[in-house]
Short mmCIF file of N, CA and C in Angstrom, two decimals:
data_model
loop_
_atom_site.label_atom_id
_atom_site.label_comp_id
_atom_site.label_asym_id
_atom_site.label_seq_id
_atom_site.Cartn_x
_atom_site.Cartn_y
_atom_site.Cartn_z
N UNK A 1 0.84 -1.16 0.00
CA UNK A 1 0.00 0.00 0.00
C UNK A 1 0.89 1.23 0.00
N UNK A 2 1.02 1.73 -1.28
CA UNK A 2 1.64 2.83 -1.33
C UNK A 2 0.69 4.70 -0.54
N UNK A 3 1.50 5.18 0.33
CA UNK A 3 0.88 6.27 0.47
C UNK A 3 1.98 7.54 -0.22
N UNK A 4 0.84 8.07 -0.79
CA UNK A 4 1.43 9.57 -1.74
C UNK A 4 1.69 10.04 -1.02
N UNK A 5 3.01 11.08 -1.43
CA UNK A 5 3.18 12.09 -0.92
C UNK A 5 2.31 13.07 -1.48
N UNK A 6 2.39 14.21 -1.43
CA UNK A 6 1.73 15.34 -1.79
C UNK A 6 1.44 15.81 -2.66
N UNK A 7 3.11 16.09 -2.90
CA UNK A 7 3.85 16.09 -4.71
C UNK A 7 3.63 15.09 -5.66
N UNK A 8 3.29 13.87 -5.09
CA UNK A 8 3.29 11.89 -5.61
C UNK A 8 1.74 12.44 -6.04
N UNK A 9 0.38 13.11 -4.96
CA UNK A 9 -0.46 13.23 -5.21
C UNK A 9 -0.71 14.29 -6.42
N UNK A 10 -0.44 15.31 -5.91
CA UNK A 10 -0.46 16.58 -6.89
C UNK A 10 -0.04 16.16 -8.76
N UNK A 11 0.80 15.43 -8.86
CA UNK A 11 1.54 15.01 -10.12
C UNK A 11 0.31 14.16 -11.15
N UNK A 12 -0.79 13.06 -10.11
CA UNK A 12 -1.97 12.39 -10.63
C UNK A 12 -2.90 13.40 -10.94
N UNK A 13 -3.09 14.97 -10.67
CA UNK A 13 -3.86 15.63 -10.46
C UNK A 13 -4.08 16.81 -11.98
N UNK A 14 -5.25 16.95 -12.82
CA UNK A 14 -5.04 18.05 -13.37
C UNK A 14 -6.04 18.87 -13.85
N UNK A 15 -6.20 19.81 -14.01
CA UNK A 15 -7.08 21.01 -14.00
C UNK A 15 -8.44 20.34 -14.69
N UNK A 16 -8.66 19.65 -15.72
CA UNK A 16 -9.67 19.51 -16.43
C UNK A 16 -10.06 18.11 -15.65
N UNK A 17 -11.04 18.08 -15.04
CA UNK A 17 -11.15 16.65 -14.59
C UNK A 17 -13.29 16.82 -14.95
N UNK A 18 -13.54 15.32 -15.00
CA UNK A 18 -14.75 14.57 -15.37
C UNK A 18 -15.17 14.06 -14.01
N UNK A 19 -16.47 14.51 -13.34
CA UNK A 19 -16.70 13.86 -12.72
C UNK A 19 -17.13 12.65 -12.51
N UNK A 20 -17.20 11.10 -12.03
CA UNK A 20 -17.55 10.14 -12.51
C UNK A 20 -18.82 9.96 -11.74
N UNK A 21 -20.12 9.80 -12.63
CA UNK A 21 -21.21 9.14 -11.92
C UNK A 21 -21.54 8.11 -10.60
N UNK A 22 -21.93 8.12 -9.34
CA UNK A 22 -21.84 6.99 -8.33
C UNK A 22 -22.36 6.08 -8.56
N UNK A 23 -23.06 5.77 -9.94
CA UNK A 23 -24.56 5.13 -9.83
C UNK A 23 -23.42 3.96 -11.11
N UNK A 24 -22.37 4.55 -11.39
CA UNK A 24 -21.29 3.48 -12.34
C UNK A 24 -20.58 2.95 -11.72
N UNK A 25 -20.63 1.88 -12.32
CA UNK A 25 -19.89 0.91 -11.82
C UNK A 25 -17.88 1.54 -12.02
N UNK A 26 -17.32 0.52 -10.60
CA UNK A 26 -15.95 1.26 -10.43
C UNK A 26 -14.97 0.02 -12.10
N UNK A 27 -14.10 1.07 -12.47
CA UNK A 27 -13.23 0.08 -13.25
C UNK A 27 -12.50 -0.66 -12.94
N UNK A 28 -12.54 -1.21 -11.87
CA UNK A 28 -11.98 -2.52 -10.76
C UNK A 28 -12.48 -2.48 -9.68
N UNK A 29 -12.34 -3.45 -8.73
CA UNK A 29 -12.61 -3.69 -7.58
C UNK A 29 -11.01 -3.35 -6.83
N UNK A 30 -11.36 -1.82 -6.00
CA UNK A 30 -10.23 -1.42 -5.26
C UNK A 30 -10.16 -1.33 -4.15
N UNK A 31 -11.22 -2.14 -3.26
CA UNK A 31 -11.92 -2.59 -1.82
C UNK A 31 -10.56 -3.32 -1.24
N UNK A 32 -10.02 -4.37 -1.86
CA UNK A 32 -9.11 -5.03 -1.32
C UNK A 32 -7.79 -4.60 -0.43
N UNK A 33 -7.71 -3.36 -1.81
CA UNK A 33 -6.28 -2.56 -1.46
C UNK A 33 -6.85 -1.24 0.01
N UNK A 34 -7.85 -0.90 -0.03
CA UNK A 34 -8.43 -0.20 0.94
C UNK A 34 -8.37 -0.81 2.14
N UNK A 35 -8.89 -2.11 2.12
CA UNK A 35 -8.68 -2.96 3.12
C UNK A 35 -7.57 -3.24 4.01
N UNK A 36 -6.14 -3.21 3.05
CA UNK A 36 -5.13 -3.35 3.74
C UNK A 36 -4.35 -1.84 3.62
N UNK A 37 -4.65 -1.15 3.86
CA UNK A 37 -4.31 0.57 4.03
C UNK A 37 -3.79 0.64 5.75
N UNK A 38 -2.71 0.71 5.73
CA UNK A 38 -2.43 0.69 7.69
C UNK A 38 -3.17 1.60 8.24
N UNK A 39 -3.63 1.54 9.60
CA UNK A 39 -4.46 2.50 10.03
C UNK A 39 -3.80 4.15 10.27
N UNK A 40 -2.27 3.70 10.60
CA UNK A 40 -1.72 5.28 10.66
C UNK A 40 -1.64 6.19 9.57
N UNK A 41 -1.90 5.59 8.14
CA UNK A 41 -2.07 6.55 7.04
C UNK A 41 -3.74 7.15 7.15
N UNK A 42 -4.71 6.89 7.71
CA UNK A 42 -5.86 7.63 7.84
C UNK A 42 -5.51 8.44 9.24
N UNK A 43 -4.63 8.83 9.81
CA UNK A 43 -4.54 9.69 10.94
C UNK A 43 -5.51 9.24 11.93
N UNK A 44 -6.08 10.78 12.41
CA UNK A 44 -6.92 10.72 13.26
C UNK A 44 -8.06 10.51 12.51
N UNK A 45 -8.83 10.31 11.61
CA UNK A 45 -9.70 10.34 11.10
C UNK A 45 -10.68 8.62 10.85
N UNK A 46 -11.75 8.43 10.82
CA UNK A 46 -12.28 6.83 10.54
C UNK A 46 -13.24 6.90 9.35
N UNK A 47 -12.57 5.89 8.42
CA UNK A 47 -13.23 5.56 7.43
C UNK A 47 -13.75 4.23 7.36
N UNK A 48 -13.87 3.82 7.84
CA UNK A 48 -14.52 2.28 8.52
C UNK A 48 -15.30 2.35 7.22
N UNK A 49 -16.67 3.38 7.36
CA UNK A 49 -17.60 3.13 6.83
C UNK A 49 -17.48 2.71 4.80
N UNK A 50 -16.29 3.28 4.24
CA UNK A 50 -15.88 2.81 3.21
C UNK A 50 -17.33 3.71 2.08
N UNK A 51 -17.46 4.92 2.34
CA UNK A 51 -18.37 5.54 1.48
C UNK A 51 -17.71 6.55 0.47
N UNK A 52 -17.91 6.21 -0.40
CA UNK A 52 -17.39 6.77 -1.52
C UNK A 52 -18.44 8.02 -2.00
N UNK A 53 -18.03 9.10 -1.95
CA UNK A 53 -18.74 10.43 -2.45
C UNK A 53 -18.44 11.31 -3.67
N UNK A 54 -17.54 10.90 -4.23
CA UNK A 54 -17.18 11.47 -5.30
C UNK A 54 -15.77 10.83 -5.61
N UNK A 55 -15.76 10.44 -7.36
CA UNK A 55 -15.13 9.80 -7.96
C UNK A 55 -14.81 11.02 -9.06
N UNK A 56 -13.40 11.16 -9.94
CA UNK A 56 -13.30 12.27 -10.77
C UNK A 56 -12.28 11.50 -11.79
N UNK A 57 -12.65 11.23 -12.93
CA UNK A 57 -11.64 11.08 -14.05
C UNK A 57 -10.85 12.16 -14.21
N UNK A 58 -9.02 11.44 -14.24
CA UNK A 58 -8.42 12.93 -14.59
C UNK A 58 -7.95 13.59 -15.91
N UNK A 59 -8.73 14.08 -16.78
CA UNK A 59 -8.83 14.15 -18.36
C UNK A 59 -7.48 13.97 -18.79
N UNK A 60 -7.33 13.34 -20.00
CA UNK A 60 -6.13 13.28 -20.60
C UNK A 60 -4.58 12.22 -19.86
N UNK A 61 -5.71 11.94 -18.42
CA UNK A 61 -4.35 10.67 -18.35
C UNK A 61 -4.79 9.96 -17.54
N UNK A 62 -4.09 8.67 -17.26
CA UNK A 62 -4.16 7.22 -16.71
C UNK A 62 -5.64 7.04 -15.22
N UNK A 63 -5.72 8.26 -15.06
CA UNK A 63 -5.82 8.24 -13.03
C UNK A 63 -7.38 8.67 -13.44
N UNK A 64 -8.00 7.84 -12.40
CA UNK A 64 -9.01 8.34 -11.68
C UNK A 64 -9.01 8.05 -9.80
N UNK A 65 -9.36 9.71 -9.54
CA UNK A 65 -9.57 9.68 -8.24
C UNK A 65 -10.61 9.38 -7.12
N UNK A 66 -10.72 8.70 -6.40
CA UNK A 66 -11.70 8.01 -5.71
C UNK A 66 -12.00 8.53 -4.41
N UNK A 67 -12.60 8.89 -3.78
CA UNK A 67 -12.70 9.87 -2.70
C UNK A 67 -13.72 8.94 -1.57
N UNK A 68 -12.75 8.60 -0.68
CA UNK A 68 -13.79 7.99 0.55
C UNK A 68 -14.14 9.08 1.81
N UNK A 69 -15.17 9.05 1.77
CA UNK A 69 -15.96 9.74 2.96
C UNK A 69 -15.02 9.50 4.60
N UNK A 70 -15.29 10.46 5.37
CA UNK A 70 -15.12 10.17 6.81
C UNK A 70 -15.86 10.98 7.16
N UNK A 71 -16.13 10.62 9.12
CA UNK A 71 -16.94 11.41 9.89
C UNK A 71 -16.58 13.27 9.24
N UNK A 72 -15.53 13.59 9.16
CA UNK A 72 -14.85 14.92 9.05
C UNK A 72 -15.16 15.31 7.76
N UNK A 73 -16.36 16.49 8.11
CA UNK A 73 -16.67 16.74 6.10
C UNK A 73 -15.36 17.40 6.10
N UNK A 74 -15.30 17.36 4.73
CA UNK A 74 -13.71 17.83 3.67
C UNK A 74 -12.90 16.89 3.72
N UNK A 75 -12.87 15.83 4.70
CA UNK A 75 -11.73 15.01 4.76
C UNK A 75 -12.01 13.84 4.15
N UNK A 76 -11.24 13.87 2.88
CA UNK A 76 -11.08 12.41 2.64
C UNK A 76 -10.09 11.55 2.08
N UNK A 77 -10.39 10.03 2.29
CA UNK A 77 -8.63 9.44 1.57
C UNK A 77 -9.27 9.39 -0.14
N UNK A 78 -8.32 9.81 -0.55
CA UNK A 78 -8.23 9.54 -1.68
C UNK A 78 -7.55 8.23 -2.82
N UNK A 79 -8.28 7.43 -3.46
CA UNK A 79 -7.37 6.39 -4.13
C UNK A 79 -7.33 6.71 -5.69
N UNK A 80 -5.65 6.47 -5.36
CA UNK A 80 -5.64 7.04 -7.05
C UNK A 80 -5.35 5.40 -7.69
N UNK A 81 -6.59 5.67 -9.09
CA UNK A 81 -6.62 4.44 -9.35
C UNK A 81 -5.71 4.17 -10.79
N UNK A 82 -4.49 3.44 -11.50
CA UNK A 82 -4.43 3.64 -12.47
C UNK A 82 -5.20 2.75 -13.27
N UNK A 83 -6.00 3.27 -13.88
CA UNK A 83 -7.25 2.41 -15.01
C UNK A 83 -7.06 1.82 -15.93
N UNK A 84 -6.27 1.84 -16.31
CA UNK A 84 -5.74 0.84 -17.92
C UNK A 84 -4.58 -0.34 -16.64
N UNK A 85 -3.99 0.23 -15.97
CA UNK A 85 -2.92 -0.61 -15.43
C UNK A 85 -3.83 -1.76 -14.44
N UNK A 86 -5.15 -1.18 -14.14
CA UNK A 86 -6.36 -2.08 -13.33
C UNK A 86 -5.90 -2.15 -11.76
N UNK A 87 -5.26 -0.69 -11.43
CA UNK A 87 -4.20 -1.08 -10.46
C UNK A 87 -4.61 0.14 -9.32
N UNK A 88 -4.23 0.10 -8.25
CA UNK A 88 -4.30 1.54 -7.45
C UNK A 88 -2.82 1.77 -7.12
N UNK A 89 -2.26 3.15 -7.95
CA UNK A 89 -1.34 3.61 -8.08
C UNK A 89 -0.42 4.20 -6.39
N UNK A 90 -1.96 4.40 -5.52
CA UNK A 90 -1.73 4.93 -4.21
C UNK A 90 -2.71 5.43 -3.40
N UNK A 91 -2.58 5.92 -2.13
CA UNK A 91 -3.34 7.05 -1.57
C UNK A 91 -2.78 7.84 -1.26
N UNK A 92 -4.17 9.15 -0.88
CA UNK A 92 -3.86 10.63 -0.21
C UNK A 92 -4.52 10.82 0.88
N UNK A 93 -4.25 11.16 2.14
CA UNK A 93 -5.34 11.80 3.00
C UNK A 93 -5.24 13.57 2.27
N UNK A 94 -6.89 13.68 1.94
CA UNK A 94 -6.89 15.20 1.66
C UNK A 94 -7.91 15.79 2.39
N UNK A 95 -6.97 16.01 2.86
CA UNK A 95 -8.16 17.26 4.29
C UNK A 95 -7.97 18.99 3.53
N UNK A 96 -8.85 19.12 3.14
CA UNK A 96 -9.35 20.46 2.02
C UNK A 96 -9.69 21.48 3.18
N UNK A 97 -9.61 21.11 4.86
CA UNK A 97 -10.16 21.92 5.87
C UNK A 97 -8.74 22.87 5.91
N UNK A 98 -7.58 21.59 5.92
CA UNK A 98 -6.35 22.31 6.58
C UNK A 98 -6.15 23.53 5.35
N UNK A 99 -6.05 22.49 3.66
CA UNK A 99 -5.31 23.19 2.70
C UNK A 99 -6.05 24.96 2.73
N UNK A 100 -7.53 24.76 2.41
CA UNK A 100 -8.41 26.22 1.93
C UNK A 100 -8.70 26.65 3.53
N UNK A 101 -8.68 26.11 4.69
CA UNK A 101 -9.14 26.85 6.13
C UNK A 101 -10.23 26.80 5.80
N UNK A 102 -11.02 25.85 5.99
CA UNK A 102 -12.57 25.19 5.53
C UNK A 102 -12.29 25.16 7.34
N UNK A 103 -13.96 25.30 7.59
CA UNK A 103 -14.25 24.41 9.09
C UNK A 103 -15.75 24.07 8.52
#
């Protein structure tokens, strides 16, 4: 279980992105790799519940980003999936509270 760095994250990331429908089906099954995610890469935060709220194709290359819910709105892990490779490239914890000063 690879965890991104920032820069590792930022690099999968790019301006034009597609949001992906919830109601579609995922282009693999990436439950497994979630599963074995150590608990110290979700911090303080619990994603037990495994709810996915928004999924985003990233136009023009390999990645789509997968966004699991936690108790903490703004906070979520992110799995970057590579889609042709059928693979999850990594995660992010992205807490959007700390980056923009969201409460």
């Amino acid at each position: 279980m690879r965890r991104l760095t920032e820069d590792e994250f930022k690099a999968t990331t790019v301006p034009e992105k597609e949001r992906v429908g919830l109601d579609e089906e995922p282009p693999f099954d990436f439950w497994e790799y979630f599963e074995l995610i150590p608990p110290e890469d979700f911090g303080e935060y619990d994603f037990s519940e495994g709810r996915v709220s928004y999924a985003w194709n990233m136009c023009g290359t390999v990645y789509q980003h997968v966004l699991v819910e936690c108790e903490t709105s703004n906070v979520y892990l992110v799995l970057v999936l590579d889609v042709p490779g059928r693979s999850v490239a990594g995660h992010h914890l992205l807490d959007l509270n700390r980056i923009y000063g969201l409460t």
